[in-house]
Coordinates of C-alpha atoms in Angstrom, one line a residue:
M9 CA 70.4 108.0 85.4
R10 CA 74.2 106.9 86.7
E11 CA 74.1 105.5 90.2
S12 CA 77.7 106.2 90.1
N13 CA 77.8 109.7 90.2
L14 CA 77.9 112.3 92.8
H15 CA 75.1 112.1 95.0
I16 CA 73.6 115.3 96.9
G17 CA 70.8 115.2 99.7
I18 CA 68.6 118.0 100.2
F19 CA 67.6 117.7 104.1
G20 CA 65.1 119.9 106.3
R21 CA 61.3 120.4 107.1
R22 CA 58.7 120.7 105.3
N23 CA 58.0 124.0 103.2
T24 CA 61.5 125.3 103.7
G25 CA 61.9 125.0 100.0
K26 CA 63.8 122.0 99.1
S27 CA 61.7 121.3 95.8
S28 CA 62.3 125.0 95.0
L29 CA 66.2 124.6 95.6
I30 CA 66.3 121.1 93.4
N31 CA 64.5 123.4 90.5
M32 CA 66.6 126.6 91.1
I33 CA 70.4 124.3 90.9
T34 CA 68.7 122.3 87.7
G35 CA 66.9 125.4 86.2
Q36 CA 63.8 123.2 85.5
D37 CA 60.7 122.4 87.4
I38 CA 61.4 119.0 88.0
S39 CA 60.4 119.1 91.8
I40 CA 56.7 119.8 92.7
V41 CA 56.3 122.8 94.7
S42 CA 53.7 123.9 97.3
D43 CA 52.7 125.7 99.9
F44 CA 50.9 123.0 101.6
P45 CA 53.7 121.2 104.1
G46 CA 54.0 117.5 102.9
T47 CA 54.1 117.8 99.3
T48 CA 57.2 115.4 98.9
T49 CA 57.0 111.8 99.7
D50 CA 59.5 109.6 98.4
P51 CA 62.8 111.1 98.0
V52 CA 63.0 112.1 94.6
K53 CA 66.0 112.1 91.9
K54 CA 67.4 114.3 89.8
S55 CA 70.3 114.1 87.5
V56 CA 72.0 117.2 86.6
E57 CA 75.6 118.5 85.6
I58 CA 76.6 121.6 87.8
F59 CA 79.2 123.4 86.3
D60 CA 82.9 122.7 88.3
I61 CA 81.4 119.9 89.6
G62 CA 80.4 117.5 87.0
P63 CA 77.7 115.0 86.7
A64 CA 75.8 114.7 90.0
I65 CA 71.8 113.0 91.3
L66 CA 70.2 115.8 93.7
I67 CA 67.7 113.8 95.9
D68 CA 64.9 115.9 97.0
T69 CA 63.9 114.2 100.2
A70 CA 60.5 114.9 103.0
G71 CA 60.3 117.0 105.7
I72 CA 62.0 115.6 108.9
D73 CA 58.7 116.9 110.9
D74 CA 56.3 115.3 109.0
L75 CA 53.7 113.8 110.8
G76 CA 51.3 111.0 111.3
E77 CA 52.3 107.3 110.7
I78 CA 52.4 108.2 107.0
G79 CA 54.8 111.0 107.7
I80 CA 56.8 108.6 109.8
K81 CA 57.6 106.6 107.3
K82 CA 58.8 109.6 105.3
I83 CA 61.1 111.1 107.5
Q84 CA 62.7 107.0 108.1
R85 CA 63.0 107.1 103.9
S86 CA 64.3 110.6 104.4
Q87 CA 67.2 109.6 106.6
E88 CA 67.9 106.2 104.7
V89 CA 69.4 108.6 102.1
I90 CA 71.8 110.2 104.6
Q91 CA 73.9 106.7 104.4
R92 CA 73.5 107.2 100.2
V93 CA 75.1 110.7 99.9
D94 CA 78.3 112.3 99.3
C95 CA 77.4 115.6 100.4
A96 CA 74.1 117.2 101.8
I97 CA 72.5 120.7 102.4
L98 CA 70.2 121.4 105.3
L99 CA 67.5 124.0 104.5
I100 CA 66.3 126.0 107.2
A101 CA 64.0 129.0 106.6
G102 CA 62.2 131.3 109.2
N103 CA 64.9 130.8 111.4
Q104 CA 64.1 127.7 112.6
F105 CA 66.6 125.9 114.0
G106 CA 66.1 123.1 117.0
D107 CA 65.9 119.2 117.3
Y108 CA 64.7 118.2 113.9
E109 CA 68.1 119.8 112.7
V110 CA 70.2 119.0 115.5
R111 CA 69.2 114.9 114.9
L112 CA 70.1 115.7 111.2
I113 CA 73.4 116.7 112.1
E114 CA 74.5 114.1 114.3
Q115 CA 73.7 111.7 111.4
F116 CA 75.7 113.4 109.2
K117 CA 78.5 113.4 111.2
K118 CA 78.0 109.8 112.3
Q119 CA 77.9 108.8 108.4
E120 CA 80.9 111.0 107.8
V121 CA 78.2 113.2 105.2
P122 CA 80.2 117.1 104.7
Y123 CA 77.2 119.3 104.5
L124 CA 76.4 122.9 104.3
I125 CA 73.5 124.8 106.1
A126 CA 71.4 126.9 104.2
H127 CA 68.8 129.7 105.3
N128 CA 66.3 130.0 102.8
K129 CA 63.8 133.0 101.9
N130 CA 66.0 135.6 103.5
D131 CA 63.9 137.8 101.0
I132 CA 61.0 137.3 103.9
D133 CA 63.1 137.0 106.6
K134 CA 66.9 137.4 106.8
I135 CA 68.8 135.0 108.9
A136 CA 68.9 136.7 112.6
A137 CA 72.0 136.5 114.6
I138 CA 70.4 134.2 117.1
T139 CA 70.2 131.7 114.7
K140 CA 73.4 131.6 113.7
T141 CA 74.7 131.3 117.3
A142 CA 72.4 128.2 117.8
I143 CA 73.7 126.7 114.5
K144 CA 77.4 127.3 115.6
N145 CA 76.5 125.6 118.8
H146 CA 76.3 122.0 117.3
S147 CA 78.1 122.7 114.3
N148 CA 81.0 124.0 112.2
A149 CA 79.3 123.7 108.9
E150 CA 79.1 126.9 106.4
I151 CA 76.1 128.6 106.7
I152 CA 74.7 131.0 103.9
D153 CA 71.6 133.0 103.5
F154 CA 70.0 132.8 100.3
S155 CA 66.6 132.7 98.4
T156 CA 65.4 130.2 95.7
T157 CA 63.8 133.3 94.2
N158 CA 66.8 134.9 93.6
P159 CA 68.4 134.2 90.2
A160 CA 71.8 135.8 91.6
D161 CA 71.7 133.4 94.7
K162 CA 72.3 130.3 92.5
N163 CA 75.9 130.4 91.7
R164 CA 76.3 131.4 95.5
M165 CA 75.0 128.1 96.5
I166 CA 76.9 126.3 93.7
D167 CA 79.9 128.3 95.1
A168 CA 79.1 126.6 98.8
L169 CA 78.6 122.9 97.3
K170 CA 81.8 122.8 95.7
R171 CA 83.3 123.3 98.7
I172 CA 82.0 120.5 100.3
V173 CA 81.9 117.9 97.9
P174 CA 84.8 115.3 98.9
K175 CA 87.7 115.1 97.0
T176 CA 87.4 111.3 96.7
A177 CA 83.9 112.3 94.5
F178 CA 86.6 113.5 91.9
L179 CA 88.9 110.9 91.9
K180 CA 88.7 108.8 88.7
C181 CA 90.3 105.7 89.8
S182 CA 91.4 103.2 87.0
L183 CA 90.2 99.5 87.2
I184 CA 93.2 98.1 85.6
G185 CA 95.8 101.2 85.5
D186 CA 97.7 99.5 87.9
L187 CA 97.8 95.9 86.3
V188 CA 99.0 96.6 83.2
K189 CA 101.3 98.8 80.7
P190 CA 100.9 100.8 77.3
K191 CA 100.9 98.5 74.6
D192 CA 99.6 95.7 77.0
V193 CA 97.5 93.2 75.0
I194 CA 94.4 92.9 77.4
L195 CA 91.9 90.1 76.5
L196 CA 88.3 90.3 77.6
I197 CA 86.2 87.5 77.6
T198 CA 81.8 88.3 77.4
P199 CA 79.6 85.7 77.4
I200 CA 76.4 86.4 75.9
D201 CA 73.5 84.4 78.1
S202 CA 70.5 85.3 78.7
E203 CA 71.5 87.5 81.2
A204 CA 73.1 89.9 78.8
P205 CA 71.5 93.0 77.9
E206 CA 70.0 92.9 74.3
G207 CA 72.4 94.7 72.1
R208 CA 74.8 96.0 74.5
L209 CA 77.7 94.9 77.0
I210 CA 77.0 95.3 80.6
L211 CA 78.4 98.3 82.7
P212 CA 81.7 96.7 84.1
Q213 CA 82.4 95.4 80.3
N214 CA 81.8 98.5 79.3
Q215 CA 84.0 100.6 81.8
T216 CA 86.8 98.2 81.6
I217 CA 87.1 98.7 77.8
R218 CA 87.3 102.3 78.7
D219 CA 89.6 101.8 81.1
A220 CA 91.9 99.8 78.9
L221 CA 91.8 102.4 75.9
D222 CA 92.8 104.9 78.9
N223 CA 95.8 103.3 79.8
H224 CA 96.7 102.9 76.1
C225 CA 96.0 99.0 76.0
I226 CA 95.3 96.9 72.9
T227 CA 92.4 95.2 73.6
A228 CA 91.0 92.2 72.4
I229 CA 87.2 90.7 73.3
V230 CA 85.8 87.6 72.1
K231 CA 83.1 84.8 73.9
E232 CA 84.0 82.7 75.4
S233 CA 83.1 80.3 72.4
E234 CA 85.9 81.7 70.2
L235 CA 88.6 81.7 73.4
S236 CA 90.3 78.7 71.4
D237 CA 90.2 80.5 68.2
F238 CA 92.1 83.6 69.7
L239 CA 94.5 81.6 71.7
E240 CA 95.4 79.8 68.3
T241 CA 96.8 83.3 66.8
G242 CA 99.8 82.9 69.2
I243 CA 99.0 86.4 70.6
T244 CA 99.9 86.1 74.5
P245 CA 97.9 88.4 76.3
A246 CA 99.3 90.8 79.7
L247 CA 96.0 90.2 81.5
V248 CA 92.7 88.3 80.9
I249 CA 89.6 89.3 82.1
T250 CA 86.6 87.2 82.0
D251 CA 82.6 87.4 83.6
S252 CA 82.4 85.3 86.3
S253 CA 80.5 83.2 85.1
A254 CA 82.6 81.4 82.5
F255 CA 85.5 81.2 85.0
R256 CA 86.2 77.7 85.0
A257 CA 85.6 77.1 81.2
V258 CA 88.1 80.4 81.3
A259 CA 90.8 79.2 83.6
E260 CA 91.0 75.6 82.0
K261 CA 92.2 77.2 78.5
I262 CA 94.6 80.0 79.7
P263 CA 98.0 78.8 80.9
E264 CA 98.7 79.7 84.0
T265 CA 101.5 81.8 83.1
I266 CA 98.8 84.5 82.2
P267 CA 97.1 86.4 84.8
L268 CA 93.3 86.0 85.2
T269 CA 90.9 87.6 86.7
S270 CA 86.9 88.8 86.2
F271 CA 85.1 92.2 86.1
S272 CA 83.5 91.4 89.0
I273 CA 87.0 91.0 91.1
L274 CA 87.9 94.1 89.4
F275 CA 84.9 96.1 90.8
A276 CA 85.1 94.7 93.9
R277 CA 88.6 96.4 94.6
L278 CA 86.7 99.5 93.0
K279 CA 83.9 100.0 94.8
G280 CA 84.3 97.8 97.6
N281 CA 86.2 96.7 101.1
F282 CA 88.4 94.2 98.9
Q283 CA 90.5 93.2 101.9
A284 CA 87.5 92.7 103.8
F285 CA 85.9 90.3 100.4
A286 CA 89.5 88.8 100.7
K287 CA 89.1 87.3 104.1
G288 CA 85.5 86.5 104.0
T289 CA 85.4 84.5 100.9
P290 CA 87.1 81.4 102.3
C291 CA 84.5 80.9 105.0
I292 CA 82.0 79.8 102.4
S293 CA 84.0 76.5 103.4
A294 CA 82.7 77.0 107.1
L295 CA 79.2 76.8 105.7
E296 CA 76.9 74.3 107.6
D297 CA 73.3 72.8 107.1
G298 CA 70.5 75.6 107.8
N299 CA 73.2 78.7 107.4
S300 CA 71.5 81.8 106.0
V301 CA 73.3 83.1 103.1
L302 CA 72.5 86.9 102.2
I303 CA 72.8 88.0 98.3
L304 CA 72.8 91.7 98.2
E305 CA 71.9 93.2 94.7
S306 CA 72.8 96.6 94.3
C307 CA 70.4 97.2 91.1
T308 CA 66.6 95.8 90.0
H309 CA 67.0 93.9 87.3
Q310 CA 64.6 90.9 85.3
T311 CA 65.8 87.6 86.5
S312 CA 65.9 84.5 84.4
C313 CA 66.9 81.0 84.9
D314 CA 70.6 82.3 84.8
D315 CA 70.4 84.6 87.2
I316 CA 73.8 85.0 88.7
G317 CA 73.0 85.7 92.1
R318 CA 69.7 84.3 92.9
V319 CA 69.9 80.9 91.2
K320 CA 73.7 80.1 89.9
I321 CA 75.4 81.1 93.3
P322 CA 73.4 79.5 95.4
K323 CA 73.3 76.4 93.2
L324 CA 76.9 76.3 93.3
L325 CA 77.0 77.0 97.0
E326 CA 75.0 74.3 98.2
Q327 CA 76.8 72.3 96.0
F328 CA 80.5 73.0 96.8
T329 CA 79.3 72.7 100.6
G330 CA 77.2 69.8 100.6
K331 CA 74.9 71.7 103.1
K332 CA 71.1 72.8 102.7
L333 CA 71.4 76.6 103.2
N334 CA 69.0 79.3 103.5
F335 CA 69.2 81.8 100.7
S336 CA 67.8 85.5 101.1
V337 CA 68.0 88.2 98.5
V338 CA 68.3 91.7 98.9
T339 CA 67.8 94.3 95.8
G340 CA 68.2 97.9 95.6
I341 CA 70.2 99.8 98.5
S342 CA 67.8 101.1 100.6
K343 CA 67.0 98.7 103.8
L344 CA 68.7 95.6 105.0
P345 CA 67.9 92.8 107.1
R346 CA 67.1 94.2 111.0
N347 CA 69.3 91.7 112.5
V348 CA 72.5 91.3 110.4
S349 CA 74.1 88.9 112.5
D350 CA 71.3 86.3 111.6
F351 CA 73.7 85.6 108.2
S352 CA 76.5 83.0 108.1
L353 CA 77.6 84.6 104.8
V354 CA 76.7 88.2 103.2
I355 CA 77.3 88.0 99.0
Q356 CA 77.6 91.4 97.3
C357 CA 77.0 92.0 93.4
G358 CA 79.5 93.7 91.7
G359 CA 78.0 97.2 92.9
C360 CA 78.3 99.0 89.1
M361 CA 75.4 100.8 89.3
I362 CA 75.8 102.6 92.7
T363 CA 78.9 104.9 94.6
R364 CA 81.8 103.2 96.7
K365 CA 80.2 105.1 99.7
Q366 CA 77.0 103.2 99.1
L367 CA 78.2 100.1 98.8
L368 CA 80.8 100.6 102.1
N369 CA 77.7 101.6 103.8
R370 CA 75.6 98.5 102.9
L371 CA 78.7 96.3 104.0
N372 CA 79.6 97.9 107.3
P373 CA 77.0 96.5 109.6
F374 CA 78.1 93.4 108.5
I375 CA 81.5 93.7 108.7
E376 CA 80.7 95.3 112.2
A377 CA 78.8 92.1 113.3
G378 CA 81.9 89.9 112.2
V379 CA 79.7 88.4 109.4
P380 CA 81.8 87.4 106.5
V381 CA 81.0 89.4 103.6
T382 CA 82.1 88.2 99.9
N383 CA 81.1 89.2 95.9
Y384 CA 79.9 87.5 93.1
G385 CA 83.4 87.5 91.3
M386 CA 85.6 86.4 94.3
A387 CA 82.8 83.7 95.2
L388 CA 82.5 82.4 92.0
A389 CA 86.4 82.1 91.8
Y390 CA 86.5 80.1 95.2
L391 CA 83.7 77.5 94.3
H392 CA 85.7 76.5 91.2
G393 CA 88.8 76.4 92.9
I394 CA 91.0 79.2 91.1
F395 CA 90.3 81.8 94.2
K396 CA 93.9 82.3 94.5
R397 CA 94.6 82.2 90.9
A398 CA 91.8 85.1 90.3
T399 CA 93.4 87.0 93.5
E400 CA 96.9 86.8 93.3
V401 CA 97.3 89.1 90.1
F402 CA 96.3 91.9 93.1
D403 CA 98.8 91.1 95.5
K404 CA 101.5 93.6 94.3
T405 CA 98.9 96.4 94.1
T406 CA 97.4 98.6 96.5
A407 CA 93.4 98.3 97.7
I408 CA 92.0 101.4 96.2

């Protein structure tokens, strides 16, 4: 499942047919359907290819009117999903529209999530004029009346989805397109250590290779141990991109005249708030004894003694600052610490497995609270004394 694909959330009360809608769109019995309210517990994700929309992840959420202590937790999980979706469907049925739906609409607006309102089960009870009026008092969203039991309504729903999917979701931004020109030689340095997946490259490396090919570049790929051998060929690359973990060794061998950056910094520009990262990174030098540093990982992975976020960066930070720091790690994108202002620095991973919207929503609470933010690549460049060099290649470009 590619977490960087378009995310579509389906929200509503219990028994409005959210799971049935997932099944209708996918054409498969993916979500459990039951007449018993509250069948869906945690949000359920399903990857699907939607004609004229492309690859997407549909998220089936628990009812927003669930009851009891467990019900409250289900509702909280559903509300957290709003921060991670690109667009949403608010599902109602039986002409029920009230405070539950109004609160959801308010959250959609707050998170700038485009949405439509769909009245399900019109084979039993068509949407009433009074319901439409009540909706329009709170929302300008498109309203459709349909039934998940009517196969013809599938196309109507997909057509309505097309109208709310943000245009930015279809933009295929280039990682290096504005840094290179056709026929340039691009050198990629990809260490194979204990963190590397068995038999394959990590996603940022794969995407950079594809992006280089799409931009008609000549791509050379070596491990850091073969870097000297490549340089002895006399070929001068137009751009060198390294894994951040090898920054220092690579910088010592690559002449200053050759632009140098890292995969993680490329993703900082593609996915994150590049300006905020650039501003926050030098705050590393201001850390004091006892300060708290938060490491944000966007995906779950098996950790090792070479783990970049949990081992290498904390060790380098304390060596660089000479201070004793407190480190916390948050994995995944569902929750953040309650008091974001407790931290003196936030270090975000590259975010290759999540969408730009998800990453920005994750960082915004810290930025709004005035907490400096950086990412793995920028932090490592700064700790190795090559921050200016690793970022100056972007000085004449426009951040994505």
